[in-house]
Coordinates of N, CA and C in Angstrom, one line a residue:
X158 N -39.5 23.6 -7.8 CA -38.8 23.9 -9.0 C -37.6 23.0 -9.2
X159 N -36.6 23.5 -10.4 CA -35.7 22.4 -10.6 C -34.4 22.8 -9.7
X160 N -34.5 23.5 -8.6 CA -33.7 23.9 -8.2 C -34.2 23.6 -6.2
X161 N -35.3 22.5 -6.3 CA -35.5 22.7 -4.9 C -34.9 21.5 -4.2
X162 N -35.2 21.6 -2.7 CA -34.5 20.5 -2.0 C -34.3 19.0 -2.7
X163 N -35.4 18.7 -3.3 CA -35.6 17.0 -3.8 C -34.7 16.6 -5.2
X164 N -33.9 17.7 -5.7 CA -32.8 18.1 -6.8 C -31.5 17.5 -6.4
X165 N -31.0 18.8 -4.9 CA -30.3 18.2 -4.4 C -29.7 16.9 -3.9
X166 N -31.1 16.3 -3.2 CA -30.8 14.5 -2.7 C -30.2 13.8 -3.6
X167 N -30.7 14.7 -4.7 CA -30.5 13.5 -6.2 C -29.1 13.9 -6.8
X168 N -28.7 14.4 -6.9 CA -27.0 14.8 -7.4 C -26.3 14.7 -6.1
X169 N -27.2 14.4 -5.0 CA -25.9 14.1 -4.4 C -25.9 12.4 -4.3
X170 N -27.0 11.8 -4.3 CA -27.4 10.6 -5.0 C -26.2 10.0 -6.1
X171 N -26.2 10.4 -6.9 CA -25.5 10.9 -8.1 C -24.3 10.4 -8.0
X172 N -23.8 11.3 -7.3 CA -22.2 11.7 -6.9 C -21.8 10.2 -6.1
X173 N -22.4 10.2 -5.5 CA -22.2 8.9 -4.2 C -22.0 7.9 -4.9
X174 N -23.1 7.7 -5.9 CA -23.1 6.6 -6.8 C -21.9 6.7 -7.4
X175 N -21.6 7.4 -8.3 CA -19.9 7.8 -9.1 C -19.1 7.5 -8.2
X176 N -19.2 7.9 -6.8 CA -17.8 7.4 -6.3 C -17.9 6.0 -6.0
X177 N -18.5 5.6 -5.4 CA -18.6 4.2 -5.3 C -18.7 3.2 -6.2
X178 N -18.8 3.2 -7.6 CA -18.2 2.9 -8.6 C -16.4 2.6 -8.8
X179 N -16.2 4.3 -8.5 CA -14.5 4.6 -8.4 C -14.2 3.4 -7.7
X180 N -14.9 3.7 -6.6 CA -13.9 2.9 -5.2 C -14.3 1.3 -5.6
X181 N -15.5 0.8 -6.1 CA -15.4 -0.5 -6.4 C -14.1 -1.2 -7.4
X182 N -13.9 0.0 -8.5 CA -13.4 0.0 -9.4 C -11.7 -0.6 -9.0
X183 N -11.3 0.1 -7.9 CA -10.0 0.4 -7.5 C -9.9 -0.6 -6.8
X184 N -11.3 -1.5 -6.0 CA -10.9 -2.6 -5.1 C -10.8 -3.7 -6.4
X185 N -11.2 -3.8 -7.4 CA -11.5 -4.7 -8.4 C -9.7 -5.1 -8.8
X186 N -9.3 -4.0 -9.0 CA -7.9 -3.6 -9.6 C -7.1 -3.8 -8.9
X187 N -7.3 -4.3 -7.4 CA -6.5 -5.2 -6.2 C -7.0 -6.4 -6.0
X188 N -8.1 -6.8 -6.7 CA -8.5 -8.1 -5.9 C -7.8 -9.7 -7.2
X189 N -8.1 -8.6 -8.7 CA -7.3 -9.6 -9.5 C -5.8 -9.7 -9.5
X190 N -5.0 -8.8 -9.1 CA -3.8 -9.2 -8.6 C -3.6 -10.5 -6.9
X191 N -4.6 -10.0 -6.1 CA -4.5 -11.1 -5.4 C -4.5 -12.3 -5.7
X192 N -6.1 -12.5 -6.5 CA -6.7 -13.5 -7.0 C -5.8 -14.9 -7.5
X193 N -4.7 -14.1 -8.5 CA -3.4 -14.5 -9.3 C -3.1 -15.0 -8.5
X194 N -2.5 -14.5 -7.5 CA -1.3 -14.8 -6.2 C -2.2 -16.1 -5.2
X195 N -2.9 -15.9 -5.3 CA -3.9 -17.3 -4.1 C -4.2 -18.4 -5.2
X196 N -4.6 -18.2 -6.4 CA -4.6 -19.3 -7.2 C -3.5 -20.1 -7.7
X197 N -2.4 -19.3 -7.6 CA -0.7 -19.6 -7.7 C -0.3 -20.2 -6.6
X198 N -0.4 -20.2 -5.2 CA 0.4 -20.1 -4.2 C -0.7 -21.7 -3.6
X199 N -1.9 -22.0 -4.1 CA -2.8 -23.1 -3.7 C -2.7 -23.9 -4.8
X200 N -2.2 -23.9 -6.1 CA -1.8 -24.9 -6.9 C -2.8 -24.8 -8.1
X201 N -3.6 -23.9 -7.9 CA -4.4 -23.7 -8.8 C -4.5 -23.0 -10.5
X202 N -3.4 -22.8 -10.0 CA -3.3 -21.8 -11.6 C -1.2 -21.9 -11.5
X203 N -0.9 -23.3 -12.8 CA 0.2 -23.2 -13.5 C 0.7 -22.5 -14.6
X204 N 1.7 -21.3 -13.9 CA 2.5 -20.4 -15.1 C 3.5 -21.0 -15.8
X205 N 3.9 -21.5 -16.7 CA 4.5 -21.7 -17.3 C 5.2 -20.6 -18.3
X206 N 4.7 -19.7 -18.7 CA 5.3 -18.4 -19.8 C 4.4 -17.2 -19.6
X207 N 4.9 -16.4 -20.3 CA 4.3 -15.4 -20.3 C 4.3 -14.0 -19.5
X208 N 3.5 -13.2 -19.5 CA 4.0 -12.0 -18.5 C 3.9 -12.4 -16.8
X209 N 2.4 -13.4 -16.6 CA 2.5 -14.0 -15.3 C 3.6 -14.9 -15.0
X210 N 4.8 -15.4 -15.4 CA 5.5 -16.4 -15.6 C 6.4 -15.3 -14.6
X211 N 6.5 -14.2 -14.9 CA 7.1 -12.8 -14.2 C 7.3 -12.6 -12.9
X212 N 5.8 -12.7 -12.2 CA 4.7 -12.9 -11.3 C 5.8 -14.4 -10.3
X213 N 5.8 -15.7 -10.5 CA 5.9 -16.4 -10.0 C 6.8 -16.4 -8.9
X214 N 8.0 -16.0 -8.9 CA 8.6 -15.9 -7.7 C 8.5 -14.6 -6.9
X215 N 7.5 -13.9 -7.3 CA 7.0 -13.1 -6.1 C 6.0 -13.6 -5.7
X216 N 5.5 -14.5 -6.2 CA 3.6 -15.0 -6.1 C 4.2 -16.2 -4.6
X217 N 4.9 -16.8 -5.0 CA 5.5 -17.9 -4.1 C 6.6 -17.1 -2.7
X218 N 6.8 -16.0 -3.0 CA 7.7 -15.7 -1.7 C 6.8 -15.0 -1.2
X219 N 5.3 -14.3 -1.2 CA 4.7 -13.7 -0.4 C 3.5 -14.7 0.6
X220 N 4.0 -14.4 1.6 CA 3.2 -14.7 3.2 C 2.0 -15.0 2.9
X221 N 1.1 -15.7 3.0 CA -0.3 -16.2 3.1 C -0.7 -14.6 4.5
X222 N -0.1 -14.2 5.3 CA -0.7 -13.1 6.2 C -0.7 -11.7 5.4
X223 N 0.2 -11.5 4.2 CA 0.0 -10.9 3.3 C -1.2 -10.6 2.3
X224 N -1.5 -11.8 2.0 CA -2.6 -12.0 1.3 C -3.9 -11.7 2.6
X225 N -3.8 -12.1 3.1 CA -4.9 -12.3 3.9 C -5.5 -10.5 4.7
X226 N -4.2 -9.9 4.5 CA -4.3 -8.1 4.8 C -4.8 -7.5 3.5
X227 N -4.3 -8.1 2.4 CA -4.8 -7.6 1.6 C -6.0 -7.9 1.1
X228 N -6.5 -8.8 1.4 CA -8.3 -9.0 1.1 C -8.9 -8.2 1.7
X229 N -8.1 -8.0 3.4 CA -8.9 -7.1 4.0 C -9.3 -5.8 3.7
X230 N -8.2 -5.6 3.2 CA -8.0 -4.0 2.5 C -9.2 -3.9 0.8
X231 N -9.2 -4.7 0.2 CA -10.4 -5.2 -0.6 C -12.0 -5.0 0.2
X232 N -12.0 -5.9 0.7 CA -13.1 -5.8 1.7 C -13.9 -4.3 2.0
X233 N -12.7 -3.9 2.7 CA -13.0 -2.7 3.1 C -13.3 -1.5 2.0
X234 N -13.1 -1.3 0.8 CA -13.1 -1.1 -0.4 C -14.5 -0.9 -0.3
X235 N -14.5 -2.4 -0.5 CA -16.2 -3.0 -1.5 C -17.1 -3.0 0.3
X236 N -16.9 -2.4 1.4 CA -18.0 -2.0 2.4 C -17.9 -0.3 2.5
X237 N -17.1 0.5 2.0 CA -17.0 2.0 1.7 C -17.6 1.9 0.5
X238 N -17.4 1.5 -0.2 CA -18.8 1.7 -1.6 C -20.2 1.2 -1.4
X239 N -20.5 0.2 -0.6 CA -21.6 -0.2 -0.4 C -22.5 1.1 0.9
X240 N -21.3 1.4 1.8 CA -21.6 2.4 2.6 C -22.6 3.8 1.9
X241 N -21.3 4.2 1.3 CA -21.7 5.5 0.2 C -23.2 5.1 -0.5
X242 N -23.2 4.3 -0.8 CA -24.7 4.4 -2.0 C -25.8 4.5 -0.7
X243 N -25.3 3.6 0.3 CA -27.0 3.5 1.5 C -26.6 4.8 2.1
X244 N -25.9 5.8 2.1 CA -25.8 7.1 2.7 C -25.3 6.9 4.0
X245 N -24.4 6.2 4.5 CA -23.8 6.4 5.5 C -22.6 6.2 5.2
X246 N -21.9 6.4 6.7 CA -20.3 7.0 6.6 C -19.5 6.0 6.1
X247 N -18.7 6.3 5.2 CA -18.2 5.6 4.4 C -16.5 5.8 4.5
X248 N -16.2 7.1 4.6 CA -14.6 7.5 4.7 C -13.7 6.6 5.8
X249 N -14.0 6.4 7.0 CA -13.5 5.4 8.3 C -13.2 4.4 7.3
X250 N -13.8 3.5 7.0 CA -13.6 2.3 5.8 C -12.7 2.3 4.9
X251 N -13.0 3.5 4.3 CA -11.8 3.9 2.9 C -10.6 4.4 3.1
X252 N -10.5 5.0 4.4 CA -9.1 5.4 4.7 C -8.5 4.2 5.7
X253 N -9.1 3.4 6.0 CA -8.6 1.6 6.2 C -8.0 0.9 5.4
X254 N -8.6 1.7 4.7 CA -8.5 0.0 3.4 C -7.2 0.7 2.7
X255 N -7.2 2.3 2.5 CA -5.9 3.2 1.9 C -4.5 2.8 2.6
X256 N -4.8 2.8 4.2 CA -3.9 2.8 5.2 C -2.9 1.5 5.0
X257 N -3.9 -0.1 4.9 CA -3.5 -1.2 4.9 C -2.9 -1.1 3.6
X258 N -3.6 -0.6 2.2 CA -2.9 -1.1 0.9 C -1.6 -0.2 1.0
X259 N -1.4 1.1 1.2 CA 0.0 1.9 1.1 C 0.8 1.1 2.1
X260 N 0.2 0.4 3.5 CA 1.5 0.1 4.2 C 1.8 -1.4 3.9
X261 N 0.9 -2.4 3.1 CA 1.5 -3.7 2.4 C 2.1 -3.5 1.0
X262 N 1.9 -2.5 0.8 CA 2.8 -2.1 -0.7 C 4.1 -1.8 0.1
X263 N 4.3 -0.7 0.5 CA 5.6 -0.7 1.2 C 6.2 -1.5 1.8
X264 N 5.7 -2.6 2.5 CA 6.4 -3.9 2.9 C 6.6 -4.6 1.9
X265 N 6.0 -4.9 1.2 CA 6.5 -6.1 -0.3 C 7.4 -5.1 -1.2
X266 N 7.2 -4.0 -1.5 CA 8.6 -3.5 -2.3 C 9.9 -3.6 -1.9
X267 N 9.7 -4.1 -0.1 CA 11.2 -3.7 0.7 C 11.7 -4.9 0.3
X268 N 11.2 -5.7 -0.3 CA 11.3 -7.5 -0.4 C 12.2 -7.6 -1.1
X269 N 13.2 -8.7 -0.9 CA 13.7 -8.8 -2.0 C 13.7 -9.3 -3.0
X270 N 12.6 -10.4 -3.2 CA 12.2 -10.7 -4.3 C 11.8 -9.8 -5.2
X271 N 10.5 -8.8 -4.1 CA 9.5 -7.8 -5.2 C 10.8 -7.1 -5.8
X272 N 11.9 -6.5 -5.4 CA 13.5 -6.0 -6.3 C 13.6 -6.6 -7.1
X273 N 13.9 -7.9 -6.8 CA 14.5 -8.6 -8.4 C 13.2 -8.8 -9.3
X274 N 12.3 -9.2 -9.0 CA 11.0 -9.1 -9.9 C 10.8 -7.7 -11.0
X275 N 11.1 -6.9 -10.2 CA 10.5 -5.2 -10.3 C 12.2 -4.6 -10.8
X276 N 12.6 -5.5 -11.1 CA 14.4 -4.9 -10.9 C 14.6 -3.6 -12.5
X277 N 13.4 -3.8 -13.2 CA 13.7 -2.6 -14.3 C 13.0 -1.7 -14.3
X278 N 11.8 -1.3 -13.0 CA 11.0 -1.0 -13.0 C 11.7 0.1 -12.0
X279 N 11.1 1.6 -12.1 CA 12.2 2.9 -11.5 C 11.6 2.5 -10.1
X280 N 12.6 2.4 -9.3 CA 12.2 2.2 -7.7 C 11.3 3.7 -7.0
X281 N 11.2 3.3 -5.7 CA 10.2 4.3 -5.3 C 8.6 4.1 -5.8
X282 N 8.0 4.9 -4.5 CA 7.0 5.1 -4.3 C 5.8 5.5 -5.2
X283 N 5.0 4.7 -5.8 CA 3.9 5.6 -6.9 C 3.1 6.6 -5.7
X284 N 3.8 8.0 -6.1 CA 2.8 9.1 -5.7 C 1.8 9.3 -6.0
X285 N 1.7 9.3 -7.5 CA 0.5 9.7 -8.4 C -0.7 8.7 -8.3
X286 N -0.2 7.7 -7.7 CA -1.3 6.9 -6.9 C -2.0 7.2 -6.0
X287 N -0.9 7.8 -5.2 CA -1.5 8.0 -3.5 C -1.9 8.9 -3.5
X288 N -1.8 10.1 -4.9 CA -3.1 11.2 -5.0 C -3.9 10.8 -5.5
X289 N -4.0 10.2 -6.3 CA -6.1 9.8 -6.3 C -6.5 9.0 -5.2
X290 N -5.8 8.5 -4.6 CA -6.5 8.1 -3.4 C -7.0 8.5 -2.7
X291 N -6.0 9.8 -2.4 CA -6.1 10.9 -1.6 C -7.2 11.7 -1.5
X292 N -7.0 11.5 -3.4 CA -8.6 12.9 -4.0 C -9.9 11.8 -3.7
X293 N -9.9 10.3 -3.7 CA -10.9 10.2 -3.7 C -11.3 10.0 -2.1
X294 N -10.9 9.8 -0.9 CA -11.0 10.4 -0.2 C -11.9 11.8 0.1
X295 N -11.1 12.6 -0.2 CA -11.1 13.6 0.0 C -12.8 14.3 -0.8
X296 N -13.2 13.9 -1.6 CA -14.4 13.7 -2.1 C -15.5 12.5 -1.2
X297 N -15.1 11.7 -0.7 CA -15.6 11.2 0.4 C -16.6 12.2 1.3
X298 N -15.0 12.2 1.9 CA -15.1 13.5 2.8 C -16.3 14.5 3.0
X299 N -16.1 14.8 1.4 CA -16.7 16.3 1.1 C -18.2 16.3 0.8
X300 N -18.6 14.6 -0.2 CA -20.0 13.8 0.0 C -20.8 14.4 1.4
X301 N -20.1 13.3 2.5 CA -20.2 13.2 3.8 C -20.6 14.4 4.1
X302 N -20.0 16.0 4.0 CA -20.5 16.6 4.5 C -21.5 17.5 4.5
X303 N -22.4 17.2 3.4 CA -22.9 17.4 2.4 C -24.5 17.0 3.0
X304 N -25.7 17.9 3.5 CA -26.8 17.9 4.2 C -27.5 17.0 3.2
X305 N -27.9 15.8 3.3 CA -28.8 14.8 2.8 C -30.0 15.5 2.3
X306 N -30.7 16.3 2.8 CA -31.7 17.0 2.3 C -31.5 18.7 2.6
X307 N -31.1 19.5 1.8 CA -31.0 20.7 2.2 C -32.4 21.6 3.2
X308 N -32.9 22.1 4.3 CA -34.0 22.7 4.7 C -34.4 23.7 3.9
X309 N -35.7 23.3 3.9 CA -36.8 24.3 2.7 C -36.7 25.5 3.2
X310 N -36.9 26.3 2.0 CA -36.7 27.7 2.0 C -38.3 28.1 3.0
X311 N -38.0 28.8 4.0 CA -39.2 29.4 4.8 C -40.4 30.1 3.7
X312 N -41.6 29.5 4.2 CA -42.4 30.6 3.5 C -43.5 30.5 4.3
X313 N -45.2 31.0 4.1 CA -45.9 31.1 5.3 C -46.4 29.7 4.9
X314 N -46.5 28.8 4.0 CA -46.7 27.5 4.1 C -46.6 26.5 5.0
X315 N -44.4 26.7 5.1 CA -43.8 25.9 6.0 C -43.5 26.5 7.7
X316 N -44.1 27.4 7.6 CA -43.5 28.2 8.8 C -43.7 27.9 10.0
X317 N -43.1 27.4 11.2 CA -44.0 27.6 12.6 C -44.6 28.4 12.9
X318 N -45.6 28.2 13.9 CA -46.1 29.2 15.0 C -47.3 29.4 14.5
X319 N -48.3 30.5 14.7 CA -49.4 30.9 14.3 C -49.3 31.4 13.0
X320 N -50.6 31.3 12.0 CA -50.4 32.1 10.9 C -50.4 33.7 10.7

């Protein structure tokens, strides 16, 4: 019926997919800010005006080892969404990649450049960030724990033993 085990696989199918969208979504939303910054910092892309014109003396005072954590943290992103869709564990990855982006955001805000860059911008921590992060985690999580195929309801069809 529309309510039997082969229902479930599929909404949770479903779900997995949705998240892993989210999470691709959110590595996408880190990787074009890198992107800027490595094509800036290798000579590839000249700002002259504009809002990225903003960008340039933080793009040029941040560490190439900077960049290089932060791909990782990308990476890890886009192998937690790839994880999620093939049904395996996917949260280890995403709370990696969470771990590295909150603690290289907190190192570049301590900067003094990211200050004078950011200097109108209200200091402190975006929380409201680190709760959807949190939540999408936390739906991770909850995916994960979540029986791949729920066991059929007993009847004398499926039943062990003698009939």
């Amino acid at each position: 019926g529309p309510e039997g085990p082969g229902r479930w696989g599929a909404v949770m199918m479903i779900l997995r997919v949705l998240i892993a969208v989210a999470v691709i979504l959110q590595a996408l939303s880190s990787f074009f800010p890198l992107l800027g910054n490595v094509l800036y910092k290798s000579g590839q892309a000249h700002i002259a005006s504009g809002p990225a014109a903003r960008m340039a003396p933080l793009w040029a005072a941040t560490p190439w080892w900077q960049l290089a954590v932060w791909l990782l943290g990308v990476l890890l992103l886009l192998v937690a969404a790839w994880r999620l869709v093939r049904r395996r564990p996917a949260l280890g990855f995403y709370a990696a990649a969470i771990v590295i982006n909150t603690g290289l955001n907190w190192i570049m805000q301590h900067g003094t450049v990211y200050r004078e860059v950011f200097r109108d911008a209200p200091a402190g921590f975006d929380f409201a960030r680190l709760v959807i992060l949190l939540l999408g985690g936390a739906l991770i999580w909850w995916v994960e724990q979540q029986p791949a195929r729920p066991s059929p309801i007993p009847s004398p069809a499926n039943a062990e033993g003698p009939p």
